PDB file of C-alpha atoms in Angstrom:
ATOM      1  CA  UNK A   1    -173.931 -48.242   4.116  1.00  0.00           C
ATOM      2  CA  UNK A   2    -173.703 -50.038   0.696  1.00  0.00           C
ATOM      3  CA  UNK A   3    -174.065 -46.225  -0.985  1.00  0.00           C
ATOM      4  CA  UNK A   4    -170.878 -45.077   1.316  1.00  0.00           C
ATOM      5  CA  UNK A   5    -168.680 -48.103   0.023  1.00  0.00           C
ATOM      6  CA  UNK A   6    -169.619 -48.023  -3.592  1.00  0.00           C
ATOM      7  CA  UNK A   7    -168.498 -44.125  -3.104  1.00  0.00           C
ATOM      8  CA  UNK A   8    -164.575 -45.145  -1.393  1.00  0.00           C
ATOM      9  CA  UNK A   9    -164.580 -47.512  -4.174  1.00  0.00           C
ATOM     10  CA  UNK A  10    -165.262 -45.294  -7.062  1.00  0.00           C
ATOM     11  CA  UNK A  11    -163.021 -42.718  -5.838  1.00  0.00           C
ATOM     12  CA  UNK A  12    -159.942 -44.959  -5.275  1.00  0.00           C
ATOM     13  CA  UNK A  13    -160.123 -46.125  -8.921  1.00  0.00           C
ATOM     14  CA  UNK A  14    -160.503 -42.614  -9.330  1.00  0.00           C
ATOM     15  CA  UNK A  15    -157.536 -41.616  -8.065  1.00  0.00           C
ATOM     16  CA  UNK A  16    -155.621 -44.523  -9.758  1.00  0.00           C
ATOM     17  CA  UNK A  17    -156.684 -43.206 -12.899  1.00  0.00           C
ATOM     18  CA  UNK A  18    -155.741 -40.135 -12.401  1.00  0.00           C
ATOM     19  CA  UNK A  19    -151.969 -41.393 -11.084  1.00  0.00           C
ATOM     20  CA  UNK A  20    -151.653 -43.593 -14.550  1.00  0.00           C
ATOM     21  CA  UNK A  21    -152.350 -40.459 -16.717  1.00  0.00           C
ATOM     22  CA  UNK A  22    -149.742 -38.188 -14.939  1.00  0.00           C
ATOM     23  CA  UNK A  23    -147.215 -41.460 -15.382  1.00  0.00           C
ATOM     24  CA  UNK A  24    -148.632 -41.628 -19.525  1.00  0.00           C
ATOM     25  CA  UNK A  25    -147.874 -37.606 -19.524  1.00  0.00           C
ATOM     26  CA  UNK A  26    -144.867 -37.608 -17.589  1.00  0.00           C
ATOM     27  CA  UNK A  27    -143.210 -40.326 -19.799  1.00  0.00           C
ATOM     28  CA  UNK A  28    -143.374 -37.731 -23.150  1.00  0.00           C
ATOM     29  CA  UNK A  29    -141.117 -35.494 -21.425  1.00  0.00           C
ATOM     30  CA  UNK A  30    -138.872 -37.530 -20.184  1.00  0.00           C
ATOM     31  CA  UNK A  31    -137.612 -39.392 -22.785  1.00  0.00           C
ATOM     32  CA  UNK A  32    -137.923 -35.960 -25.273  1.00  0.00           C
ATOM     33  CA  UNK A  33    -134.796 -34.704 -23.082  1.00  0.00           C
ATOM     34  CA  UNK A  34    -133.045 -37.509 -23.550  1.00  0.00           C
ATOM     35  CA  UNK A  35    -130.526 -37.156 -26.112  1.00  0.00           C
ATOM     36  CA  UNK A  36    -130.590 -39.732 -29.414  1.00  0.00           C
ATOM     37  CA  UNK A  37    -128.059 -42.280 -29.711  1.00  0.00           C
ATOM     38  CA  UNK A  38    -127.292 -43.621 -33.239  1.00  0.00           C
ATOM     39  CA  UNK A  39    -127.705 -47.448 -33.763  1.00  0.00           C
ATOM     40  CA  UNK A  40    -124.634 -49.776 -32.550  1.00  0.00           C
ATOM     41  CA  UNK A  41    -122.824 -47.128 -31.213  1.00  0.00           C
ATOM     42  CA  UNK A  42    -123.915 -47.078 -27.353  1.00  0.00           C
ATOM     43  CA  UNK A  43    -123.996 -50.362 -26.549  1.00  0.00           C
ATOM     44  CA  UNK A  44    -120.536 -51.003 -28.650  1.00  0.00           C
ATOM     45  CA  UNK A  45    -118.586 -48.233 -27.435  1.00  0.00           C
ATOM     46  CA  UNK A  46    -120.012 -49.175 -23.572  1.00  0.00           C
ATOM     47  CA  UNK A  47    -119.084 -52.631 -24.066  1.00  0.00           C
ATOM     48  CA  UNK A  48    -116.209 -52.885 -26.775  1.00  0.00           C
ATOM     49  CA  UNK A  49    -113.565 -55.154 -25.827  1.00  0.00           C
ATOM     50  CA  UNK A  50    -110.562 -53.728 -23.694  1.00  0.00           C
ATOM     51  CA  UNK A  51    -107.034 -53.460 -25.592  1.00  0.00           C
ATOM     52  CA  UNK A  52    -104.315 -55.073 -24.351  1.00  0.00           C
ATOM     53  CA  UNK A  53    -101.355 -52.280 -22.948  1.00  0.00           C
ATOM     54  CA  UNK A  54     -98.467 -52.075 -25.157  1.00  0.00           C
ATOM     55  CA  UNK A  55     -95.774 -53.545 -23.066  1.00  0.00           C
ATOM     56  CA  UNK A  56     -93.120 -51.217 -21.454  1.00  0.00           C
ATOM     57  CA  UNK A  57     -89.236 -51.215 -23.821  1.00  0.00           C
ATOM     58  CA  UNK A  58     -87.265 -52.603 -21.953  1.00  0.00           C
ATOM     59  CA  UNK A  59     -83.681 -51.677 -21.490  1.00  0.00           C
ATOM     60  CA  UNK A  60     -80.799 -53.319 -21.863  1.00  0.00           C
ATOM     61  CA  UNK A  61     -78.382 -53.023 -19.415  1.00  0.00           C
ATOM     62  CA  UNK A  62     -75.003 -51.853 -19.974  1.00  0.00           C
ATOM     63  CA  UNK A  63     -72.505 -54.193 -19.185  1.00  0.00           C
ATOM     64  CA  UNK A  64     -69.883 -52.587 -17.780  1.00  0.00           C
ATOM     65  CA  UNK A  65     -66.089 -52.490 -19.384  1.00  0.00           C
ATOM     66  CA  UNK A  66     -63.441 -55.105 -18.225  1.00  0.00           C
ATOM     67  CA  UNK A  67     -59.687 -55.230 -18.911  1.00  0.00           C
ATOM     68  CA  UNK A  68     -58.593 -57.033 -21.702  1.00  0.00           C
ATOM     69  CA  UNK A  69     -55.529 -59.081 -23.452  1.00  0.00           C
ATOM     70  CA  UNK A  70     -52.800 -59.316 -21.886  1.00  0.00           C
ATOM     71  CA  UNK A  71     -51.778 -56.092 -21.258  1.00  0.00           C
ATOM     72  CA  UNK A  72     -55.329 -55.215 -20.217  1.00  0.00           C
ATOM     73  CA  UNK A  73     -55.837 -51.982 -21.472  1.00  0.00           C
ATOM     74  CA  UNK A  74     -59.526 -50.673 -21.295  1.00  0.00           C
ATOM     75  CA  UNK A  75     -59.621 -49.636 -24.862  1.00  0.00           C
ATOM     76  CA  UNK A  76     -59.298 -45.804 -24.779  1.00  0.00           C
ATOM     77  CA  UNK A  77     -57.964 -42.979 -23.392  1.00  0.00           C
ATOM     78  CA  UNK A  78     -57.700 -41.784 -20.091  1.00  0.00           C
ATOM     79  CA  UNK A  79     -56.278 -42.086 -16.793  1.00  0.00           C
ATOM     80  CA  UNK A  80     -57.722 -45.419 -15.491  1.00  0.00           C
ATOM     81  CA  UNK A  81     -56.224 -48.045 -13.511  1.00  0.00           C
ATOM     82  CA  UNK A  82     -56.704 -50.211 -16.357  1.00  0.00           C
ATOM     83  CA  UNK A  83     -54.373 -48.019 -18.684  1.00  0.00           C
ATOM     84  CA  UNK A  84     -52.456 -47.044 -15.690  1.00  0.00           C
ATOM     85  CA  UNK A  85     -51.792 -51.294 -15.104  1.00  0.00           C
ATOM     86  CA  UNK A  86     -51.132 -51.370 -18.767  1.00  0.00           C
ATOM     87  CA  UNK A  87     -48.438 -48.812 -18.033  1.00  0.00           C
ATOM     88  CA  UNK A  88     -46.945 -50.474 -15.291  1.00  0.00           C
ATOM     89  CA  UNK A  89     -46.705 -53.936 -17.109  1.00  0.00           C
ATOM     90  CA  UNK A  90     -44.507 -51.743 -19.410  1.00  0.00           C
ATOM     91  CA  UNK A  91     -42.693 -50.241 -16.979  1.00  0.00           C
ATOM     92  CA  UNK A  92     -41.876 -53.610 -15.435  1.00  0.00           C
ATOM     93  CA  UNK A  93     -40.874 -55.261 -18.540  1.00  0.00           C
ATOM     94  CA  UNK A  94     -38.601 -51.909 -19.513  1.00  0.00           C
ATOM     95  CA  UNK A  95     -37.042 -51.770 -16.358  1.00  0.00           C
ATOM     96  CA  UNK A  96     -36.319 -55.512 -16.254  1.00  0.00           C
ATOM     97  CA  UNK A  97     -34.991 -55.285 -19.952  1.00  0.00           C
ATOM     98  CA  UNK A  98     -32.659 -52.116 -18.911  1.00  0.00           C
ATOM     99  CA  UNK A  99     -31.051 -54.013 -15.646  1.00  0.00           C
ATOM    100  CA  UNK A 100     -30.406 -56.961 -18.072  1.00  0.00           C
ATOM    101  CA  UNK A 101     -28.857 -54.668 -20.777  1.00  0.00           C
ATOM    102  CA  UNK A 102     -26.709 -52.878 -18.527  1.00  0.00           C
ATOM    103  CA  UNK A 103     -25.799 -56.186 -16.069  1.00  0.00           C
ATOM    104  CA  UNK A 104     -24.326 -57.474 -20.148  1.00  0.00           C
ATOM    105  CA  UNK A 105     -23.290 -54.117 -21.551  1.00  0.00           C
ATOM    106  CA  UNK A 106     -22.303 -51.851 -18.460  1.00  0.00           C
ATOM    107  CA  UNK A 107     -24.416 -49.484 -20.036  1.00  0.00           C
ATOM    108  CA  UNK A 108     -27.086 -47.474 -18.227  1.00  0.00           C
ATOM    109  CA  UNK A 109     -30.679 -47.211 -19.374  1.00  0.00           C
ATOM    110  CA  UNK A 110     -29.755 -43.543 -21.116  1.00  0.00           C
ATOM    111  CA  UNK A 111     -26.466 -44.897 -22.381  1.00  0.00           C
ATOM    112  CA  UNK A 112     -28.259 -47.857 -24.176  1.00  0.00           C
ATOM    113  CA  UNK A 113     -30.786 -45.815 -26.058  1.00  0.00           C
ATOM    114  CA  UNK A 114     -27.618 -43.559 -27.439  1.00  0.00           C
ATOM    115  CA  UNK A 115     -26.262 -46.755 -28.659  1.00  0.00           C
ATOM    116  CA  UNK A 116     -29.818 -47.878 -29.981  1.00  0.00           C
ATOM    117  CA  UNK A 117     -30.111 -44.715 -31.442  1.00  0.00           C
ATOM    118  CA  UNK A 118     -27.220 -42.766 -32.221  1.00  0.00           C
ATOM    119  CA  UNK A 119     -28.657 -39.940 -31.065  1.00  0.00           C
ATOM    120  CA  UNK A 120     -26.603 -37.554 -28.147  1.00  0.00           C
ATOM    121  CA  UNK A 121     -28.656 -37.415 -24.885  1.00  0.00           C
ATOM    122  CA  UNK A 122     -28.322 -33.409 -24.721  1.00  0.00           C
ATOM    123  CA  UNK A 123     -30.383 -33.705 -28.097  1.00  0.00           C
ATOM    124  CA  UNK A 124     -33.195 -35.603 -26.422  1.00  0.00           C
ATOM    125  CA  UNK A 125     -33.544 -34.311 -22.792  1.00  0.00           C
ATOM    126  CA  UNK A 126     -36.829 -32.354 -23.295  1.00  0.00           C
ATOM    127  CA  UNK A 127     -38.671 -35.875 -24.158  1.00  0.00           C
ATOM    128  CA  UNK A 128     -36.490 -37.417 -21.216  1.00  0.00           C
ATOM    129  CA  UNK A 129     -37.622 -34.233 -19.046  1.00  0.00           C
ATOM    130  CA  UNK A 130     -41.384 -35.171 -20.012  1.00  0.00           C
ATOM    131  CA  UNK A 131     -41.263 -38.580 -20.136  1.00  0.00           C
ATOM    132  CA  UNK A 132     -39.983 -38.804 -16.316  1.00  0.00           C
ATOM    133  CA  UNK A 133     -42.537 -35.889 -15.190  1.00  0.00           C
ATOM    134  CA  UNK A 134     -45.485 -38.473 -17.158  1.00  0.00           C
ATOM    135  CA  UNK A 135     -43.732 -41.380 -15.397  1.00  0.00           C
ATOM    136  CA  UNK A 136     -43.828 -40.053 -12.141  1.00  0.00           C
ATOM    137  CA  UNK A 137     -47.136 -38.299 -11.975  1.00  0.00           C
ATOM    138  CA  UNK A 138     -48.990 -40.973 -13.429  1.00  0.00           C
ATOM    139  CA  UNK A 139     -47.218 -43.427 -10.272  1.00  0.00           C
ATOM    140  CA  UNK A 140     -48.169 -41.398  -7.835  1.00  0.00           C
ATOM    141  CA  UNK A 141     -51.905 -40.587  -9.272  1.00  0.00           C
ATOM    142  CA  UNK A 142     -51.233 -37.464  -9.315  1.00  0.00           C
ATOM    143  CA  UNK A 143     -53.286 -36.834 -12.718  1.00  0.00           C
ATOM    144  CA  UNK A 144     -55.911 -38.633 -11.137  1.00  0.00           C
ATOM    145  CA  UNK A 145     -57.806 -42.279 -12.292  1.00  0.00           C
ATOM    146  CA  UNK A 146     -61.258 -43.840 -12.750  1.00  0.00           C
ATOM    147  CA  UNK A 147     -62.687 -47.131 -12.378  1.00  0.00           C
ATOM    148  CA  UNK A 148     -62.123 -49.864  -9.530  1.00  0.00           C
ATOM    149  CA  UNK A 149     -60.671 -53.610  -9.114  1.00  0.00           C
ATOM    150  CA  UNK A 150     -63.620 -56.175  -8.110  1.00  0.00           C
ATOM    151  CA  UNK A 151     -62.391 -59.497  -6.600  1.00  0.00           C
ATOM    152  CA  UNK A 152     -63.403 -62.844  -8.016  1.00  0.00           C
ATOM    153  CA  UNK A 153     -66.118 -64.346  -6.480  1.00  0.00           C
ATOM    154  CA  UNK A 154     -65.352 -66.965  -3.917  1.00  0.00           C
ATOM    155  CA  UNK A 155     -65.594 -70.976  -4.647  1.00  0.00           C
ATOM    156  CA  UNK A 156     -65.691 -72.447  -1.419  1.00  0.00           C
ATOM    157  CA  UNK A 157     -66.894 -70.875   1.500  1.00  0.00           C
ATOM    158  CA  UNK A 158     -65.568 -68.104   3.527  1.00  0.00           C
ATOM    159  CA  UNK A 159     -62.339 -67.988   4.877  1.00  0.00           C
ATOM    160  CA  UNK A 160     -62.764 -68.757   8.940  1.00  0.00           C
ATOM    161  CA  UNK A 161     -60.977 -66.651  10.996  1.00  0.00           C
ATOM    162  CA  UNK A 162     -58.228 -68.058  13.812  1.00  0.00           C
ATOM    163  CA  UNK A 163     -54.947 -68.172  11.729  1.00  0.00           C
ATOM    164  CA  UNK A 164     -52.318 -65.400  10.815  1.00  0.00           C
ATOM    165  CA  UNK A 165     -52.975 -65.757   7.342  1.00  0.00           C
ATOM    166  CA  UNK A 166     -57.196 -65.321   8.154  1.00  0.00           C
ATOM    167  CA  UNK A 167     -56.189 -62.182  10.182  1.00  0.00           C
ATOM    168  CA  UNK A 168     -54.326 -60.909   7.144  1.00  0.00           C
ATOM    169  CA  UNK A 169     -56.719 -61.322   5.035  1.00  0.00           C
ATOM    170  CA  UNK A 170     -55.388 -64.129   2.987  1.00  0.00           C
ATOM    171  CA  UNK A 171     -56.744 -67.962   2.415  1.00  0.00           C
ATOM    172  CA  UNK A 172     -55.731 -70.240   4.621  1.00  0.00           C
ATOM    173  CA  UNK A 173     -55.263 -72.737   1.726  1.00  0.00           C
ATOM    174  CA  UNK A 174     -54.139 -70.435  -0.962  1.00  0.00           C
ATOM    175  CA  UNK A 175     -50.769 -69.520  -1.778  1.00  0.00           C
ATOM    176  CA  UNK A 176     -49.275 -66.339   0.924  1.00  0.00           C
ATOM    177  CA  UNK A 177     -48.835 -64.179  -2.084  1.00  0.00           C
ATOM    178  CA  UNK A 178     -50.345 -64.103  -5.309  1.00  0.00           C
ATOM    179  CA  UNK A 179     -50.899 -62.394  -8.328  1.00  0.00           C
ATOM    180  CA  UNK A 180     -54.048 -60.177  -8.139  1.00  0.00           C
ATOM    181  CA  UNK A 181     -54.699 -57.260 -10.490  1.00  0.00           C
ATOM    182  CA  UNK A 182     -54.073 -54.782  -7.196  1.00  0.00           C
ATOM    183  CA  UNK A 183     -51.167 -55.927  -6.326  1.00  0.00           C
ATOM    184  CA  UNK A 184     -49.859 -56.150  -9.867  1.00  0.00           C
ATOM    185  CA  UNK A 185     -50.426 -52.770 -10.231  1.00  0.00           C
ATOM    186  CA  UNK A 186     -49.048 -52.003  -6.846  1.00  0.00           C
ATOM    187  CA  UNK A 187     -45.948 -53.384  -7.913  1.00  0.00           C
ATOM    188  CA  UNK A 188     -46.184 -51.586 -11.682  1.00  0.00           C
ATOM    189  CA  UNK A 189     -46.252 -48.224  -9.691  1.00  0.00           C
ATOM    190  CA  UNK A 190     -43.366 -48.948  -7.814  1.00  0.00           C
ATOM    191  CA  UNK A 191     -41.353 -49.965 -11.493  1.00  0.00           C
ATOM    192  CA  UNK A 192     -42.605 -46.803 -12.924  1.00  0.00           C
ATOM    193  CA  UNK A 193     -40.937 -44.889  -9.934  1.00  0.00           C
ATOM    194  CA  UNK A 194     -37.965 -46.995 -10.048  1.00  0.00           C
ATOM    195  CA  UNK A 195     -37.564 -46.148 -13.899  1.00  0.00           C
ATOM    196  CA  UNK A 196     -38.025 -42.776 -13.544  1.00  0.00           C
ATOM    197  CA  UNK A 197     -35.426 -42.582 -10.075  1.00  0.00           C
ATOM    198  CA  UNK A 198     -32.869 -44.407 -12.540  1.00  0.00           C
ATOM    199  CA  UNK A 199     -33.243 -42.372 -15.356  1.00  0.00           C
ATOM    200  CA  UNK A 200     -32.616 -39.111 -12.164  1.00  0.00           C
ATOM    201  CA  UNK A 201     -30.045 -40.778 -11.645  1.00  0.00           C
ATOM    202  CA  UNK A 202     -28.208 -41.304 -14.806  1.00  0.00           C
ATOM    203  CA  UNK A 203     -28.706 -38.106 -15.612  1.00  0.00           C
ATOM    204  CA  UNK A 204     -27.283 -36.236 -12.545  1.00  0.00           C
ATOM    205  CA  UNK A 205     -24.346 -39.420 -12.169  1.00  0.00           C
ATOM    206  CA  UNK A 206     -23.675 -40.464 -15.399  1.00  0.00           C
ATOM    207  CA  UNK A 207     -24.314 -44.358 -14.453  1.00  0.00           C
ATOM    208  CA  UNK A 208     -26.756 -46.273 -14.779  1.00  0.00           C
ATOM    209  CA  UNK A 209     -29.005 -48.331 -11.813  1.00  0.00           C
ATOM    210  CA  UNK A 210     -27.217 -51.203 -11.122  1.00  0.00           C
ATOM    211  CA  UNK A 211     -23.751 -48.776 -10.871  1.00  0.00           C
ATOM    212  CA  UNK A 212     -26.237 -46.010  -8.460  1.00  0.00           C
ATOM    213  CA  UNK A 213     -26.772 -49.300  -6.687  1.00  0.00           C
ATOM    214  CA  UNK A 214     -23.200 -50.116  -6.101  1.00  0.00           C
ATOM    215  CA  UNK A 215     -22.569 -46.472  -5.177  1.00  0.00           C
ATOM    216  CA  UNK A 216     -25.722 -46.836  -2.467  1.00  0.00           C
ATOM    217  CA  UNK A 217     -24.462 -49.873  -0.772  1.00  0.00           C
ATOM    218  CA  UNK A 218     -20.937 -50.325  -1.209  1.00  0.00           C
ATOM    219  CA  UNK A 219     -21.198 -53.466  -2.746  1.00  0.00           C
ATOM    220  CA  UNK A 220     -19.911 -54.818  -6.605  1.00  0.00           C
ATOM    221  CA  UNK A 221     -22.408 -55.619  -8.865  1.00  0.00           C
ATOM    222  CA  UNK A 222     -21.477 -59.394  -9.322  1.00  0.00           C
ATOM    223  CA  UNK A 223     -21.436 -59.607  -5.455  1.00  0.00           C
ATOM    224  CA  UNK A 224     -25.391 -59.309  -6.628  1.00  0.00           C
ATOM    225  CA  UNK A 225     -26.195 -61.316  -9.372  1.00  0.00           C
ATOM    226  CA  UNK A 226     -27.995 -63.775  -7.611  1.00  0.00           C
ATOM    227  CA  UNK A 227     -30.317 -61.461  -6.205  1.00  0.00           C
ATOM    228  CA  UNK A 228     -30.289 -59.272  -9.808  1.00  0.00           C
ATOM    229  CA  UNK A 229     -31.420 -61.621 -11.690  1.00  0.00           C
ATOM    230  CA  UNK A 230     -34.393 -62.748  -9.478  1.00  0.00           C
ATOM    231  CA  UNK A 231     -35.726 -59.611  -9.431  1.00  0.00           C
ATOM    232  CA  UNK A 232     -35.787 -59.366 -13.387  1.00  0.00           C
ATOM    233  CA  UNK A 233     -36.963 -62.887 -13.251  1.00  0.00           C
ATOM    234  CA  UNK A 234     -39.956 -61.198 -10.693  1.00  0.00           C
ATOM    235  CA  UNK A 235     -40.761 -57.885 -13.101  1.00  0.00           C
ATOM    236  CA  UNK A 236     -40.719 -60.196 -16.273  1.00  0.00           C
ATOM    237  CA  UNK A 237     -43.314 -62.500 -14.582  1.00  0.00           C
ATOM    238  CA  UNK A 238     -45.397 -60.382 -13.253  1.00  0.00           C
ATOM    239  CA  UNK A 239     -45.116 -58.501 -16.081  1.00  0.00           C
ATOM    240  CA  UNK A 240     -46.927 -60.901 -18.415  1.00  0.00           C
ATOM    241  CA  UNK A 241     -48.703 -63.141 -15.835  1.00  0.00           C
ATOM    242  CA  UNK A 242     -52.934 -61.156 -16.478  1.00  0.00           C
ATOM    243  CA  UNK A 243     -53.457 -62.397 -12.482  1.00  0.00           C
ATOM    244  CA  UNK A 244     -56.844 -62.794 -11.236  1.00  0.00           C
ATOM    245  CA  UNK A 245     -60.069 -60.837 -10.574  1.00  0.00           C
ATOM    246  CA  UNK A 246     -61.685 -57.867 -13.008  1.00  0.00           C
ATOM    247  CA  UNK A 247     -61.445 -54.575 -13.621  1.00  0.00           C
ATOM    248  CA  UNK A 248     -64.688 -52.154 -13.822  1.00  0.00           C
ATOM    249  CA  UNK A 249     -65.046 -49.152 -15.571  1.00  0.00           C
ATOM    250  CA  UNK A 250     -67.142 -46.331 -13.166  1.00  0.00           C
ATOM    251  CA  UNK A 251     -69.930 -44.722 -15.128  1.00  0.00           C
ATOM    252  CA  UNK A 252     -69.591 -41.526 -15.978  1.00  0.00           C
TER     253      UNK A 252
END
């Protein structure tokens, strides 16, 4: 019996022995496969701090183009509305300043640049011819625009609806009309047509508007005086009155 136990006990430490030896040979092999790794490198390189990103460039945005001065042209070339209201402010003051001359002088618009001039119409009508064609084209958009009117933003609240003026659109405690950049050029569209129908006119009549008028209506021209001069009084305010809200340039 004790023979039998001393043999399980010698061949269990055995066995060990033999299992610590294949771990000691083992050991050489492993690690010869493994490749070297210089000093400082591994543990740096696994470890090294992280670098901060480089922060994104931001871009600026473009702020876009608004009217300016008080003619409030855009500050180039080009069909937009803000050259086309620059246009019609000229229109309006022109036509304003011909009706005066010719409500003093009896002369018609064409008839006042000969005198200003000295020059015979026959010599100029190829600039009249283009200048009328311009006129009217650019009125009626025919050469196209760019660019749109924005509103000002509101003060007070919101207009509440249950009134004429609320239906219409308008402020209930603003003035019924006003002088907006739309309908200022609205109303410089309709003086660059009138210009050009005048300047028609002279040219097929001989007179000049406020004589086409009389011939229209019937009526002498100091019958209208009264209502003459308030509209030159209207075209040469809203002529030079800049009116509210902006005008933005589209991006091309």
């Amino acid at each position: 019996m004790a023979s039998a136990l001393a043999a399980r006990q010698a061949l269990s430490a055995l066995s060990f022995r033999t299992a610590i030896r294949g771990a000691r040979i083992a050991t050489p092999s492993l690690t010869a496969v493994a490749p070297t790794i210089p000093r400082g490198l591994g543990v740096s390189a696994l470890f090294s701090s992280r670098k901060a990103a480089v922060p994104a460039k931001s871009v600026p945005a473009t702020k876009p183009r608004t009217e300016d001065g008080i003619f409030g042209t855009s500050g180039g070339f080009g069909f937009t509305k803000a050259n086309e209201l620059f246009v019609g402010r000229v229109a309006m003051l022109g036509f304003a300043a011909s009706l005066l001359g010719e409500a003093i002088t009896g002369a018609g618009i064409l008839s006042q640049l000969n005198i200003e001039t000295g020059i015979p119409i026959t010599e100029t009508e190829p600039l009249l011819l283009f200048f009328i064609a311009f006129t009217v084209l650019g009125a009626i958009g025919g050469l196209g625009d760019r660019g749109r009117f924005v509103d000002d933003e509101p003060v007070g609240p919101p207009v509440k609806p249950g009134s004429i003026k609320a239906a219409l659109g308008l402020s209930e405690d603003g003035p019924l009309f006003g002088f907006t950049k739309a309908n200022e050029l609205f109303v410089g569209r309709l003086a660059q047509l009138g210009f050009a129908a005048s300047l028609i006119g002279e040219v097929i009549t001989g007179k000049g508007a406020l004589a086409q008028l009389n011939v229209e209506i019937g009526v002498p021209v100091w019958e209208l005086e009264p209502l003459l001069l308030a509209s030159i009084a209207f075209f040469f305010v809203a002529a030079i009155n800049p009116g509210t809200g902006k005008f933005i340039n589209d991006e091309e």
